[in-house]
Short mmCIF file of C-alpha atoms in Angstrom, two decimals:
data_model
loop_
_atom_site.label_atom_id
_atom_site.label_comp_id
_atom_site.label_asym_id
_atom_site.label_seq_id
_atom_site.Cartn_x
_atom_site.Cartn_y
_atom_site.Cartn_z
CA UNK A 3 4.91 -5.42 23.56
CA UNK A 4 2.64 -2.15 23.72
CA UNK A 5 -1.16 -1.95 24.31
CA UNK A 6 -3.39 -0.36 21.74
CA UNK A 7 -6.86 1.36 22.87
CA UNK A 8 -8.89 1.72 19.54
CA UNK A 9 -12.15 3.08 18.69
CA UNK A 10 -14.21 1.51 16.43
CA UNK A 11 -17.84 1.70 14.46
CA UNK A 12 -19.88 -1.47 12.92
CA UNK A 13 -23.09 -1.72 10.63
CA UNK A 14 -24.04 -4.59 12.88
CA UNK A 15 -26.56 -5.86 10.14
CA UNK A 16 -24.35 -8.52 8.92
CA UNK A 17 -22.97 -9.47 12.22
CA UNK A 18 -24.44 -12.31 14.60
CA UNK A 19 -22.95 -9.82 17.48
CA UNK A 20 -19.32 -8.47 18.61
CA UNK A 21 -17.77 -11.62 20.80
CA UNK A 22 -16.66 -14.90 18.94
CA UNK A 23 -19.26 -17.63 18.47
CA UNK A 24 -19.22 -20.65 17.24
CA UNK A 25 -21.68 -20.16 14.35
CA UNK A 26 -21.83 -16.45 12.96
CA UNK A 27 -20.11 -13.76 11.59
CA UNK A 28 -18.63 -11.91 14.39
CA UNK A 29 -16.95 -8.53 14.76
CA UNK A 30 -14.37 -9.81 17.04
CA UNK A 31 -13.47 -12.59 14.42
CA UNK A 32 -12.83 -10.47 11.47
CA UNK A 33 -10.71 -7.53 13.76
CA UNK A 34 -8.65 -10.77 15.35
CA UNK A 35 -8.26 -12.17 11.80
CA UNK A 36 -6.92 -8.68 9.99
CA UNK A 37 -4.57 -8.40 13.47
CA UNK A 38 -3.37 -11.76 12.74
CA UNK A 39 -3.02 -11.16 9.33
CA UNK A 40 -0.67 -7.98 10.35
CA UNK A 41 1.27 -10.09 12.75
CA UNK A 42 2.48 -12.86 9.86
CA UNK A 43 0.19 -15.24 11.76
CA UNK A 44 0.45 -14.87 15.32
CA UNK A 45 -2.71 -15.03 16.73
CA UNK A 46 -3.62 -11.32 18.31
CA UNK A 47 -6.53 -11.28 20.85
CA UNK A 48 -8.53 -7.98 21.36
CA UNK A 49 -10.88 -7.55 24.70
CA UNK A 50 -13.96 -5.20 23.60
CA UNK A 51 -15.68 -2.74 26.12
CA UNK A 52 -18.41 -5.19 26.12
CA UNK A 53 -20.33 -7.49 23.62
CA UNK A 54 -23.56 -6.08 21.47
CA UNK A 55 -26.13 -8.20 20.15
CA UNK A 56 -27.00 -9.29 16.52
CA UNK A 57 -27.84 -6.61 14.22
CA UNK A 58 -26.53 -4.04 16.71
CA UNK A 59 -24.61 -0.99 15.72
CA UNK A 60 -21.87 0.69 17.10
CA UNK A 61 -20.25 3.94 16.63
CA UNK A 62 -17.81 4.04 19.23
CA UNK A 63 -17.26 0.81 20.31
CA UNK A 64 -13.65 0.78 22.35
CA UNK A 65 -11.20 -2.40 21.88
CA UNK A 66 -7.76 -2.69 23.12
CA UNK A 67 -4.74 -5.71 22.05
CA UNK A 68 -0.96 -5.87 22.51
CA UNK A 69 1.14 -5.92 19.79
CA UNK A 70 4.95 -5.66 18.89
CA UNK A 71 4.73 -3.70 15.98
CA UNK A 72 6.30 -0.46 15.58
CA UNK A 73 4.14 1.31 13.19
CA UNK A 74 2.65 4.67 14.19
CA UNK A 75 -0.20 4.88 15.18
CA UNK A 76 -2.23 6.01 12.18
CA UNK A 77 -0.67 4.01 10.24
CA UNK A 78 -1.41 1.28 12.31
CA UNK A 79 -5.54 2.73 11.91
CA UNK A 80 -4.81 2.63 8.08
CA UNK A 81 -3.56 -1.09 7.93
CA UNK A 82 -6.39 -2.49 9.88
CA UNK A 83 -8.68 -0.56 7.77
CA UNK A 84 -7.53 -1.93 4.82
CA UNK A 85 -7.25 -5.49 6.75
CA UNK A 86 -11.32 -5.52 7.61
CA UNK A 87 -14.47 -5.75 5.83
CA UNK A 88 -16.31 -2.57 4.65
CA UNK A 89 -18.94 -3.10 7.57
CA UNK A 90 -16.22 -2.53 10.25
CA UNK A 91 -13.91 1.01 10.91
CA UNK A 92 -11.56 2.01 12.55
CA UNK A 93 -11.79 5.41 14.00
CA UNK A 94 -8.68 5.75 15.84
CA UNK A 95 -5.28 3.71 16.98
CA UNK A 96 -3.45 5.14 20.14
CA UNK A 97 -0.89 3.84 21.94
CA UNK A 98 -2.29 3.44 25.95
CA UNK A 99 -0.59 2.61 28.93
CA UNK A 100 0.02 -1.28 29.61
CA UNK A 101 -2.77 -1.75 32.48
CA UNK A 102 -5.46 0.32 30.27
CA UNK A 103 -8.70 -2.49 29.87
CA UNK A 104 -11.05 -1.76 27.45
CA UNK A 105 -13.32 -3.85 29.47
CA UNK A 106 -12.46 -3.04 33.17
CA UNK A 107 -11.86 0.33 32.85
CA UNK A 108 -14.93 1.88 31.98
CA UNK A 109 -16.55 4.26 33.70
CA UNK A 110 -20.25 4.58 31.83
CA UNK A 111 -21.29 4.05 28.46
CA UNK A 112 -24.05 5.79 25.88
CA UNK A 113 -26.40 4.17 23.88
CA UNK A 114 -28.51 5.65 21.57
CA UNK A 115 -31.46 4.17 19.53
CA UNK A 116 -33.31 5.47 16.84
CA UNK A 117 -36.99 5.67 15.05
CA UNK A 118 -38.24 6.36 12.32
CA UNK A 119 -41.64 8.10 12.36
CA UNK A 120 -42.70 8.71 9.04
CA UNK A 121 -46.15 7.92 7.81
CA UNK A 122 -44.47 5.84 4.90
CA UNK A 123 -42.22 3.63 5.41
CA UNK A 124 -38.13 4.77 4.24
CA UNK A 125 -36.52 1.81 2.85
CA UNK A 126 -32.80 4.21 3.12
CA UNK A 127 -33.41 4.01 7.21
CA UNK A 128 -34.74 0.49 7.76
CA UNK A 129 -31.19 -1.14 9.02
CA UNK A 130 -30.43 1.73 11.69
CA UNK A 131 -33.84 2.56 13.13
CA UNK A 132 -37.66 1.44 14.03
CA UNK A 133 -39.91 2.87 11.93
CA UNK A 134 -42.82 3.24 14.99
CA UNK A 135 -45.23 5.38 12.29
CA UNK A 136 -47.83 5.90 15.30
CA UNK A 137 -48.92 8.63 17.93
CA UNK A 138 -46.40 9.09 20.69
CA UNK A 139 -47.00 11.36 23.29
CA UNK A 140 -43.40 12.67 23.98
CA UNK A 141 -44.38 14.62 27.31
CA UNK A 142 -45.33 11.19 29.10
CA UNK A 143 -42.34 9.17 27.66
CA UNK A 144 -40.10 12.54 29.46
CA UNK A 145 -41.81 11.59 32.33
CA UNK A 146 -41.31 7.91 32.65
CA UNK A 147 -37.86 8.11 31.19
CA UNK A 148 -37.45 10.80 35.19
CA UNK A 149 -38.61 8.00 36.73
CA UNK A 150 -36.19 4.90 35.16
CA UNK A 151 -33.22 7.65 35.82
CA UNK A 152 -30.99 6.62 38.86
CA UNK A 153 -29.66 4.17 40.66
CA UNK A 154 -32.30 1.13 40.61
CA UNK A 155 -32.34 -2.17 40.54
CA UNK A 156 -33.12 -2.95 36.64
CA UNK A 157 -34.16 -6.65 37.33
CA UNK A 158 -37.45 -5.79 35.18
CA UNK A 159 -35.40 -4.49 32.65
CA UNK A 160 -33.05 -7.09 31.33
CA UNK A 161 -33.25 -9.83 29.68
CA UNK A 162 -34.58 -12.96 31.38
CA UNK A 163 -32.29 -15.42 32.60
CA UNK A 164 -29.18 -13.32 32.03
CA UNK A 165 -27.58 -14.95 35.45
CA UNK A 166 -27.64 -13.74 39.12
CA UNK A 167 -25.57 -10.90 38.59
CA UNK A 168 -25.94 -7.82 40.59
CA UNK A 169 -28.66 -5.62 38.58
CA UNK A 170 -28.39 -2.50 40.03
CA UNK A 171 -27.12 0.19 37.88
CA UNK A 172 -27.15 3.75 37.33
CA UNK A 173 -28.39 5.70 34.56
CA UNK A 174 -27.22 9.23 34.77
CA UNK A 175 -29.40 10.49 32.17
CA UNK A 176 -32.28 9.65 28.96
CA UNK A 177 -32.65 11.95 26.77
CA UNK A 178 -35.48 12.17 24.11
CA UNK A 179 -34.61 13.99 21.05
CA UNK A 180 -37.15 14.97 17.94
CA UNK A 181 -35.53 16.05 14.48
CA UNK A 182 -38.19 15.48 11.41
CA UNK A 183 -39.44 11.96 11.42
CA UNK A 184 -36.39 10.95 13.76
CA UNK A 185 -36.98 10.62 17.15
CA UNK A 186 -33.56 9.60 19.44
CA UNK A 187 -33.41 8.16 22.64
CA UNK A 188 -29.68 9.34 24.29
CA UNK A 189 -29.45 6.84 27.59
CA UNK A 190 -26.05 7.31 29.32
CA UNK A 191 -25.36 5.26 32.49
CA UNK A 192 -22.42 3.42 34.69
CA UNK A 193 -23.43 -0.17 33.11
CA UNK A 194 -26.21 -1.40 31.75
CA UNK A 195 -27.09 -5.04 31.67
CA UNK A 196 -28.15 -7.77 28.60
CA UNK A 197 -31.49 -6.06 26.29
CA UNK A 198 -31.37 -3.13 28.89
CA UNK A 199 -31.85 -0.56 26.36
CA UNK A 200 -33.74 -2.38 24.12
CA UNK A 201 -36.22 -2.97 26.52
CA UNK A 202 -36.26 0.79 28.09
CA UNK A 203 -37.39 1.61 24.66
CA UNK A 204 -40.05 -0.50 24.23
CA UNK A 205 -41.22 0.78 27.99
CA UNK A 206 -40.94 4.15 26.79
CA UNK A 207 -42.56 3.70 23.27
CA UNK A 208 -45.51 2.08 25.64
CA UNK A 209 -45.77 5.04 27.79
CA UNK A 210 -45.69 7.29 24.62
CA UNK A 211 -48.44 4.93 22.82
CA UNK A 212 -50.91 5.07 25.76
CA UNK A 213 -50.13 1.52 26.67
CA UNK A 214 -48.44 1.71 29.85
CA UNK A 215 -48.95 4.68 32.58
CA UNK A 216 -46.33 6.53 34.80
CA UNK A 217 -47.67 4.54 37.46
CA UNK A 218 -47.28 1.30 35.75
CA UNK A 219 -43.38 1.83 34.88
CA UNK A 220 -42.73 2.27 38.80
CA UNK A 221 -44.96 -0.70 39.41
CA UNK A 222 -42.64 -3.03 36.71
CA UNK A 223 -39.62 -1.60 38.11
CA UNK A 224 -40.16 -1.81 41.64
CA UNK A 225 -41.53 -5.38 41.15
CA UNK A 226 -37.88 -6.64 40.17
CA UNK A 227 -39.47 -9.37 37.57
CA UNK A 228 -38.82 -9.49 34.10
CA UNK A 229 -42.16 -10.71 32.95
CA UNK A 230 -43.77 -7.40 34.37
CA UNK A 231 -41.53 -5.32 31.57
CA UNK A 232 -42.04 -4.55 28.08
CA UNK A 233 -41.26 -5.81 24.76
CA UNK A 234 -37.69 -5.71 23.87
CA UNK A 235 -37.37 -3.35 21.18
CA UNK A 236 -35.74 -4.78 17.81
CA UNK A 237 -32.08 -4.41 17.15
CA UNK A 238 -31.67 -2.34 14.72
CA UNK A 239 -31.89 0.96 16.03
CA UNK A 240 -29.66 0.06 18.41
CA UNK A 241 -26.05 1.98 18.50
CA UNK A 242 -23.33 1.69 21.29
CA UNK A 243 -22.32 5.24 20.74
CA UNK A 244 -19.58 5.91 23.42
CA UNK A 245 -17.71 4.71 25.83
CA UNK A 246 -16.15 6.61 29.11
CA UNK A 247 -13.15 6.14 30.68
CA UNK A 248 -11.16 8.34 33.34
CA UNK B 16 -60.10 -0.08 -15.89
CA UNK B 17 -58.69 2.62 -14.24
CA UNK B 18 -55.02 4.35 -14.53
CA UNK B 19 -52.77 4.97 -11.41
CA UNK B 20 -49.49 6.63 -10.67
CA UNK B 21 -47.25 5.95 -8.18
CA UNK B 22 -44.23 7.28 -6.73
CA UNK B 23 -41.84 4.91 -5.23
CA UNK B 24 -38.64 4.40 -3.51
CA UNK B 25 -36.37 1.65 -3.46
CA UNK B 26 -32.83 0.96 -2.14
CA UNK B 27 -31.20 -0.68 -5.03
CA UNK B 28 -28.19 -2.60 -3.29
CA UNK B 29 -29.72 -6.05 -3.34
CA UNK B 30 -31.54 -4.94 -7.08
CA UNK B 31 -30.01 -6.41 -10.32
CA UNK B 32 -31.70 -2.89 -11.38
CA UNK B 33 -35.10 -1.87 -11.84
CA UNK B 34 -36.49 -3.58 -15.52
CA UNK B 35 -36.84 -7.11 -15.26
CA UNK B 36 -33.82 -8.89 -16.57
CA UNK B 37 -33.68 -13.15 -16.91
CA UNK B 38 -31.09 -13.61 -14.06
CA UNK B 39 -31.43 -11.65 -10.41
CA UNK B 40 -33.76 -9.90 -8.62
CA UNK B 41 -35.04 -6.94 -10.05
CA UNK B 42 -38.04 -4.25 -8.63
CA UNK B 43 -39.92 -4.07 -11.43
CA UNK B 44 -40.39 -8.21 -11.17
CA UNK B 45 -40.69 -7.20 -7.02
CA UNK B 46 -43.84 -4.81 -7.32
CA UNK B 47 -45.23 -6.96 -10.33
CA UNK B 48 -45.58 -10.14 -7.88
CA UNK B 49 -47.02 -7.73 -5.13
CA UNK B 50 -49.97 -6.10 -7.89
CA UNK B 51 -50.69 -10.27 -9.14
CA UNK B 52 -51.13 -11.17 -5.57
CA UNK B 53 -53.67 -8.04 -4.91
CA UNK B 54 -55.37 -9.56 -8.07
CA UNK B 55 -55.97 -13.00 -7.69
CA UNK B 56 -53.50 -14.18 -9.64
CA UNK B 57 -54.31 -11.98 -12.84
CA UNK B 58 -50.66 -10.59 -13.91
CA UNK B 59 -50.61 -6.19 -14.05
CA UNK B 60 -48.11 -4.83 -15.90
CA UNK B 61 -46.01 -1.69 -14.60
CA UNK B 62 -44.33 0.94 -16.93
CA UNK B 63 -41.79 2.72 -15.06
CA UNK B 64 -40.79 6.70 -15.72
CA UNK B 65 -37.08 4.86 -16.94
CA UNK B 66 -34.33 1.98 -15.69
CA UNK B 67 -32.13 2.45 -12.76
CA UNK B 68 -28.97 -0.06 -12.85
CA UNK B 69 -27.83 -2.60 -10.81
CA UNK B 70 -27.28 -0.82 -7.27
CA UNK B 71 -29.01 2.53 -8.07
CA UNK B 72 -31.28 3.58 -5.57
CA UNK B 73 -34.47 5.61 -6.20
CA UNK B 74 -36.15 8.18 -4.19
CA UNK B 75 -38.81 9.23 -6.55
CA UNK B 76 -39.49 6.36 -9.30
CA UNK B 77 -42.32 7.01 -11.11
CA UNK B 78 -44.46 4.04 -12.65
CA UNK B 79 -48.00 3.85 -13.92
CA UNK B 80 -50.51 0.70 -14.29
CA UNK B 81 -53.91 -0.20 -15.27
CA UNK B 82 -56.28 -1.85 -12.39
CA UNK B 83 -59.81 -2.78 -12.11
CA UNK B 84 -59.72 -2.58 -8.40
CA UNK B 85 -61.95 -0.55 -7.21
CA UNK B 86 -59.76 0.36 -3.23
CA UNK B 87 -59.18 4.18 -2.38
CA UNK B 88 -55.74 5.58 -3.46
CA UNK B 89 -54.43 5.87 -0.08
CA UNK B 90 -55.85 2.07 1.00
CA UNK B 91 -54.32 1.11 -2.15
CA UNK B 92 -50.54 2.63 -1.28
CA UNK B 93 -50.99 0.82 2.03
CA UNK B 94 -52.01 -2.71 0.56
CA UNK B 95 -48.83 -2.68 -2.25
CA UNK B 96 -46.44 -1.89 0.88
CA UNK B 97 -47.88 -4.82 2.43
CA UNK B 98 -47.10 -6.72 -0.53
CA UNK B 99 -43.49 -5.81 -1.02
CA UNK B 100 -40.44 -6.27 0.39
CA UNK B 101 -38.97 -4.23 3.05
CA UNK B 102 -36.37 -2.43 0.16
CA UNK B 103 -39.52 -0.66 -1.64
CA UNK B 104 -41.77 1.46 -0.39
CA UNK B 105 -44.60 3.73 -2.14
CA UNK B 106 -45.00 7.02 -1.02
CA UNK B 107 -48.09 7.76 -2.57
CA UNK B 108 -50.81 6.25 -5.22
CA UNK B 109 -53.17 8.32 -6.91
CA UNK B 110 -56.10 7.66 -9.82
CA UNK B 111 -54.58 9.85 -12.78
CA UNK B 112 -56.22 10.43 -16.47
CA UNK B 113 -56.23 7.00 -18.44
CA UNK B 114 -53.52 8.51 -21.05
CA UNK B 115 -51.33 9.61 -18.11
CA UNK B 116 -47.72 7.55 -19.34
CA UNK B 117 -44.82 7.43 -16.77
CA UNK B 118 -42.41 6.72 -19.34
CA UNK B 119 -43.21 9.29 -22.35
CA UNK B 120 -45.10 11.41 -19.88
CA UNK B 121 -41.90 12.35 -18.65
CA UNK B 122 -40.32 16.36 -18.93
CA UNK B 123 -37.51 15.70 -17.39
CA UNK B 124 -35.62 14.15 -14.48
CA UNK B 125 -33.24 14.72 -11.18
CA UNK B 126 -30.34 12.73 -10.10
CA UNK B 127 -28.76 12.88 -6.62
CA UNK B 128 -25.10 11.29 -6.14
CA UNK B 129 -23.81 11.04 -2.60
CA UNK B 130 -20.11 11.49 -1.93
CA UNK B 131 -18.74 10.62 1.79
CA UNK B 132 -15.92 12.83 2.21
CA UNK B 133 -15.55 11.50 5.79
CA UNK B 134 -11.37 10.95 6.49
CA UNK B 135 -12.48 7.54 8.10
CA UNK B 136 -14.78 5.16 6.11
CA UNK B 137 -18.53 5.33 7.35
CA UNK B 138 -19.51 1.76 7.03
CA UNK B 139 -23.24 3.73 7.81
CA UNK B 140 -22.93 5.11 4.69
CA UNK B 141 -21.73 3.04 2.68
CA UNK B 142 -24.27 1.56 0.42
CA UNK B 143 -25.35 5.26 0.09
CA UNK B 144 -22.65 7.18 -1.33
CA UNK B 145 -19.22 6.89 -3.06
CA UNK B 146 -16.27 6.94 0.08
CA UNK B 147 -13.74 9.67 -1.50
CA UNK B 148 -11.36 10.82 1.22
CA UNK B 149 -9.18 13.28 -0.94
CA UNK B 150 -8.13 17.02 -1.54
CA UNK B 151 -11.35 18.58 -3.93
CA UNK B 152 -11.05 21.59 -5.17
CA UNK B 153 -14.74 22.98 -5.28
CA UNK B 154 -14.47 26.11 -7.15
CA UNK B 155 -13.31 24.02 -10.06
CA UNK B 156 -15.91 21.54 -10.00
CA UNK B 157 -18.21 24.52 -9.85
CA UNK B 158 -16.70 25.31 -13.39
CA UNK B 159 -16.44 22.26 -14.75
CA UNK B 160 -20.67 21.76 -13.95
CA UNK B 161 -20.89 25.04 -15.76
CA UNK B 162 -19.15 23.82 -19.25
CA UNK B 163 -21.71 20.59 -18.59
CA UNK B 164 -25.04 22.31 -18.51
CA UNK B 165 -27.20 23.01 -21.55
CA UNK B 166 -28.05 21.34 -24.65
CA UNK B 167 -24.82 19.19 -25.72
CA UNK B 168 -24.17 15.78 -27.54
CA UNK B 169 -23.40 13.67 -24.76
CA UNK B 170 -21.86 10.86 -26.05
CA UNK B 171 -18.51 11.19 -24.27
CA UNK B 172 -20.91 10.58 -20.97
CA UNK B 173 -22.75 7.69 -21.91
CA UNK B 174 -21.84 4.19 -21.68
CA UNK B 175 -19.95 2.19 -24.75
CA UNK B 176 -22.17 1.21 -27.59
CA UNK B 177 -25.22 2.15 -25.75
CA UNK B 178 -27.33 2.43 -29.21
CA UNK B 179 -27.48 4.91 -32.29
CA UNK B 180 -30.21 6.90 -30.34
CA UNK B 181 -29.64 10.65 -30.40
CA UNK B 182 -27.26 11.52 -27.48
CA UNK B 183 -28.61 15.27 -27.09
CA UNK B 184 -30.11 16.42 -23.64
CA UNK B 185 -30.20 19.34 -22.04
CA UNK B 186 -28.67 19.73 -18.60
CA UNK B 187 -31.14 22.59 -16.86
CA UNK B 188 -28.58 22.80 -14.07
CA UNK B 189 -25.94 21.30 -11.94
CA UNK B 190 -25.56 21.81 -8.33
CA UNK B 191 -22.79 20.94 -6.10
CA UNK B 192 -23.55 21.08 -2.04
CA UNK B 193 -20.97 20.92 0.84
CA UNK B 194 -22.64 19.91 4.17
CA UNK B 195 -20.11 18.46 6.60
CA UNK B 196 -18.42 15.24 5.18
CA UNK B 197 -21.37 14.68 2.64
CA UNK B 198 -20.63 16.40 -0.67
CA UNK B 199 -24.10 15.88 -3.11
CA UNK B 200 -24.06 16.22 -6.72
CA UNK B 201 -27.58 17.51 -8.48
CA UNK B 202 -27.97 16.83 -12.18
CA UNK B 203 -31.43 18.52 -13.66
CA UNK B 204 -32.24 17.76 -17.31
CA UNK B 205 -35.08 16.40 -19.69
CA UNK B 206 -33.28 13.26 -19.88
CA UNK B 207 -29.89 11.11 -19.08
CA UNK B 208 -28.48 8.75 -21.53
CA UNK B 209 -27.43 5.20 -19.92
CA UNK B 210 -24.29 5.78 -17.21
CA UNK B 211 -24.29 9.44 -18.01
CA UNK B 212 -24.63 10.91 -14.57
CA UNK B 213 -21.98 8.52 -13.11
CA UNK B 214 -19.63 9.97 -15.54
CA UNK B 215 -20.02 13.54 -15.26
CA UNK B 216 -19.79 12.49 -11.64
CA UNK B 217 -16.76 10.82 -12.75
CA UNK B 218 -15.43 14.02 -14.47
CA UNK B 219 -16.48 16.52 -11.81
CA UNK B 220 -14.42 14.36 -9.39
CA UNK B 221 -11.54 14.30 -11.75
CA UNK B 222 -11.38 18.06 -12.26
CA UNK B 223 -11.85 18.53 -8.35
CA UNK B 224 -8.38 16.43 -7.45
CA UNK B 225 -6.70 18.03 -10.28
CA UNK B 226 -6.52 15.14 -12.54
CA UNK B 227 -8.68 17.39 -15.61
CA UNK B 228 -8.54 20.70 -16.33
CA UNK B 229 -11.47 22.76 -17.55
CA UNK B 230 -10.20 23.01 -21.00
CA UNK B 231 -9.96 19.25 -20.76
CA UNK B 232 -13.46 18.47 -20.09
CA UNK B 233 -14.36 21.03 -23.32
CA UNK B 234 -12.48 19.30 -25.34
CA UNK B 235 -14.24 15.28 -24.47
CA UNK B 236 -17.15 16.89 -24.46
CA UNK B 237 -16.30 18.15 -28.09
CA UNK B 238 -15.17 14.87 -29.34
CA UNK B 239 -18.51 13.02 -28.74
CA UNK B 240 -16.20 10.10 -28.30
CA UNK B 241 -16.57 7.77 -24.91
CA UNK B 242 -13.06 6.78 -25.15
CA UNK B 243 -12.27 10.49 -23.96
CA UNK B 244 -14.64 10.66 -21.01
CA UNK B 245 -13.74 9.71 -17.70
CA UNK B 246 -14.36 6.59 -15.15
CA UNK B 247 -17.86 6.04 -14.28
CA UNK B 248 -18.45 6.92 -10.56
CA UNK B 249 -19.81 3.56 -8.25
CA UNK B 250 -23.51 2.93 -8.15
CA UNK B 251 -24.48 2.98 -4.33
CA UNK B 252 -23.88 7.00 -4.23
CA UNK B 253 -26.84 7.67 -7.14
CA UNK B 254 -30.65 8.16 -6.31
CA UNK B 255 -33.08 8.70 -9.12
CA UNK B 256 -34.33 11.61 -6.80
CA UNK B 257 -37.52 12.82 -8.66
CA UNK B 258 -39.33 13.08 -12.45
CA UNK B 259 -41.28 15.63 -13.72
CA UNK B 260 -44.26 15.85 -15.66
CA UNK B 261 -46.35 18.51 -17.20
#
């Protein structure tokens, strides 16, 4: 048996999510059924970095699985590839060491989301960004994303009812990027917990719009209450975009 | 009565085409509910600058129609987005001259096609180009473009018993751009018989992983015979990208 670490991207339109559910289209599903279909029928189970939502992207999402095969390992890419539907890829295949967890092991992740701020709306963007055609005052949203960087308890910021898990993480850095009508939020941190990002946005995208202050953000985030945040921010310009390990 | 233009854009994945057809979904049918809705139930007619198949997007469709309302251009753009579905959008309306026609009006027309050159399938881009992973040899589509362009008879490029209608255009120019993984294809001319830029797509291809030589495509092109041309490239990598008038 060897472990497998493999990287790969989803157009999470089509998808109810990554993990197995009972009613959906899943991402996990169609990887486990091409594996399966490479293993004569022996049932292959992969463990993803984490789960995304439905209608989330991904561009580096990071699975591992054990297998028995001996086929290289870019042939091994090649066969899955040709095993999955159109809306999955696979990046890369590499042979890892046998206690690598694509789960466990992480260090931090990025997520990036993206809007669309033309005046008219672009059907060509519509499944991987917001289109948000409004003012945004990008100065202020720098400022408020300064004061959600750190290590803070992000209670405000997920989604409600998402258990009593610890909530404090660290976010090591947001970055705001403008190119054209784009505008692209970078948020790199050690975790971050269920509609975290989603709902950063739509705090920042507040702040930008004049509906929120500086000094409201710290209020919501201090306050440790989820019905003191903003709106969650729709899916689709939502992309897992890396994953760290040491 | 008054006469508006309108520039348009649609992605055509989920489009049996543009021109209403009996069966399927079409945008012509799309923008023709939206105009009967703005008027009370009396049916407008639209006359586009030309068809687009099943799958073809457009970036700048043309189309023209006749309207009593009496609703400033720019209210009236906003009020037809409204009123379609998320796939269209109109990027502008304006009030033209009542013998304004988007169909005969026409001087000529630009196509965009969209190859992904990308080693690893994009599922991002794929409903927006053609995935072609192999060896290209530029320089000789770069020839091959220049034996294309000009006044010819076409009908090695057009689709199978596509009608007695003269199959003469004039190709103004071809363009071939590298940038990264996307390779884009741009066909100028004062008109495009039915398939004919997925063709020369088709043949440009063919000469670029060897499999036609320049004295090859001379000789279909001589033999105005379809049975000579080459495959027609996929649909999702063409955009109607703009038409011209006087």
């Amino acid at each position: 048996m060897k472990r497998f670490k493999a990287i790969i991207q989803y157009d999470g339109t089509d998808f109810v999510g990554y993990q197995i559910q009972p009613n959906g289209r899943t991402v996990q599903e169609e990887i486990e059924k091409a594996l399966q279909r490479m293993h004569k029928g022996t049932p292959i189970k992969i463990v993803g970095s984490g789960r995304t939502d439905t209608g989330v992207h991904a561009k580096g999402q990071v699975i591992h699985f054990d297998s028995p095969l001996l086929i290289p390992p870019d042939k091994y890419r090649k066969a899955l590839q040709t095993y999955t539907p159109y809306d999955i890829s696979f990046v890369s295949v590499e042979e890892v060491v046998s206690d690598f967890h694509a789960r466990f092991g992480t260090t931090g992740k990025e997520y990036r989301y993206f809007v669309n701020r033309s005046p008219v709306f672009d059907p060509f963007a519509r499944r991987f960004a917001l289109h948000y055609p409004f003012a945004l005052d990008i100065a202020k949203m720098r400022e408020a994303a300064d004061v959600l960087t750190g290590e803070h308890d992000f209670t405000s910021f997920c989604a409600a009812g998402s258990g009593r898990e610890d909530k404090v993480r660290t976010i090591y850095a947001i970055d705001i990027i403008e190119d054209g009508d784009t505008l692209t939020f970078s948020f790199k941190g050690n975790g971050f917990l269920y509609n975290m990002v989603r709902i950063l946005v739509g705090t920042l995208l507040d702040v930008g719009n004049r509906r929120l202050s500086i000094a409201q953000v710290k209020e919501n985030l201090e306050a440790q209450d989820r019905t003191k945040g903003a709106k969650t921010a729709s899916p689709q310009g939502l992309f897992l975009w890396e994953v760290y390990y040491d």
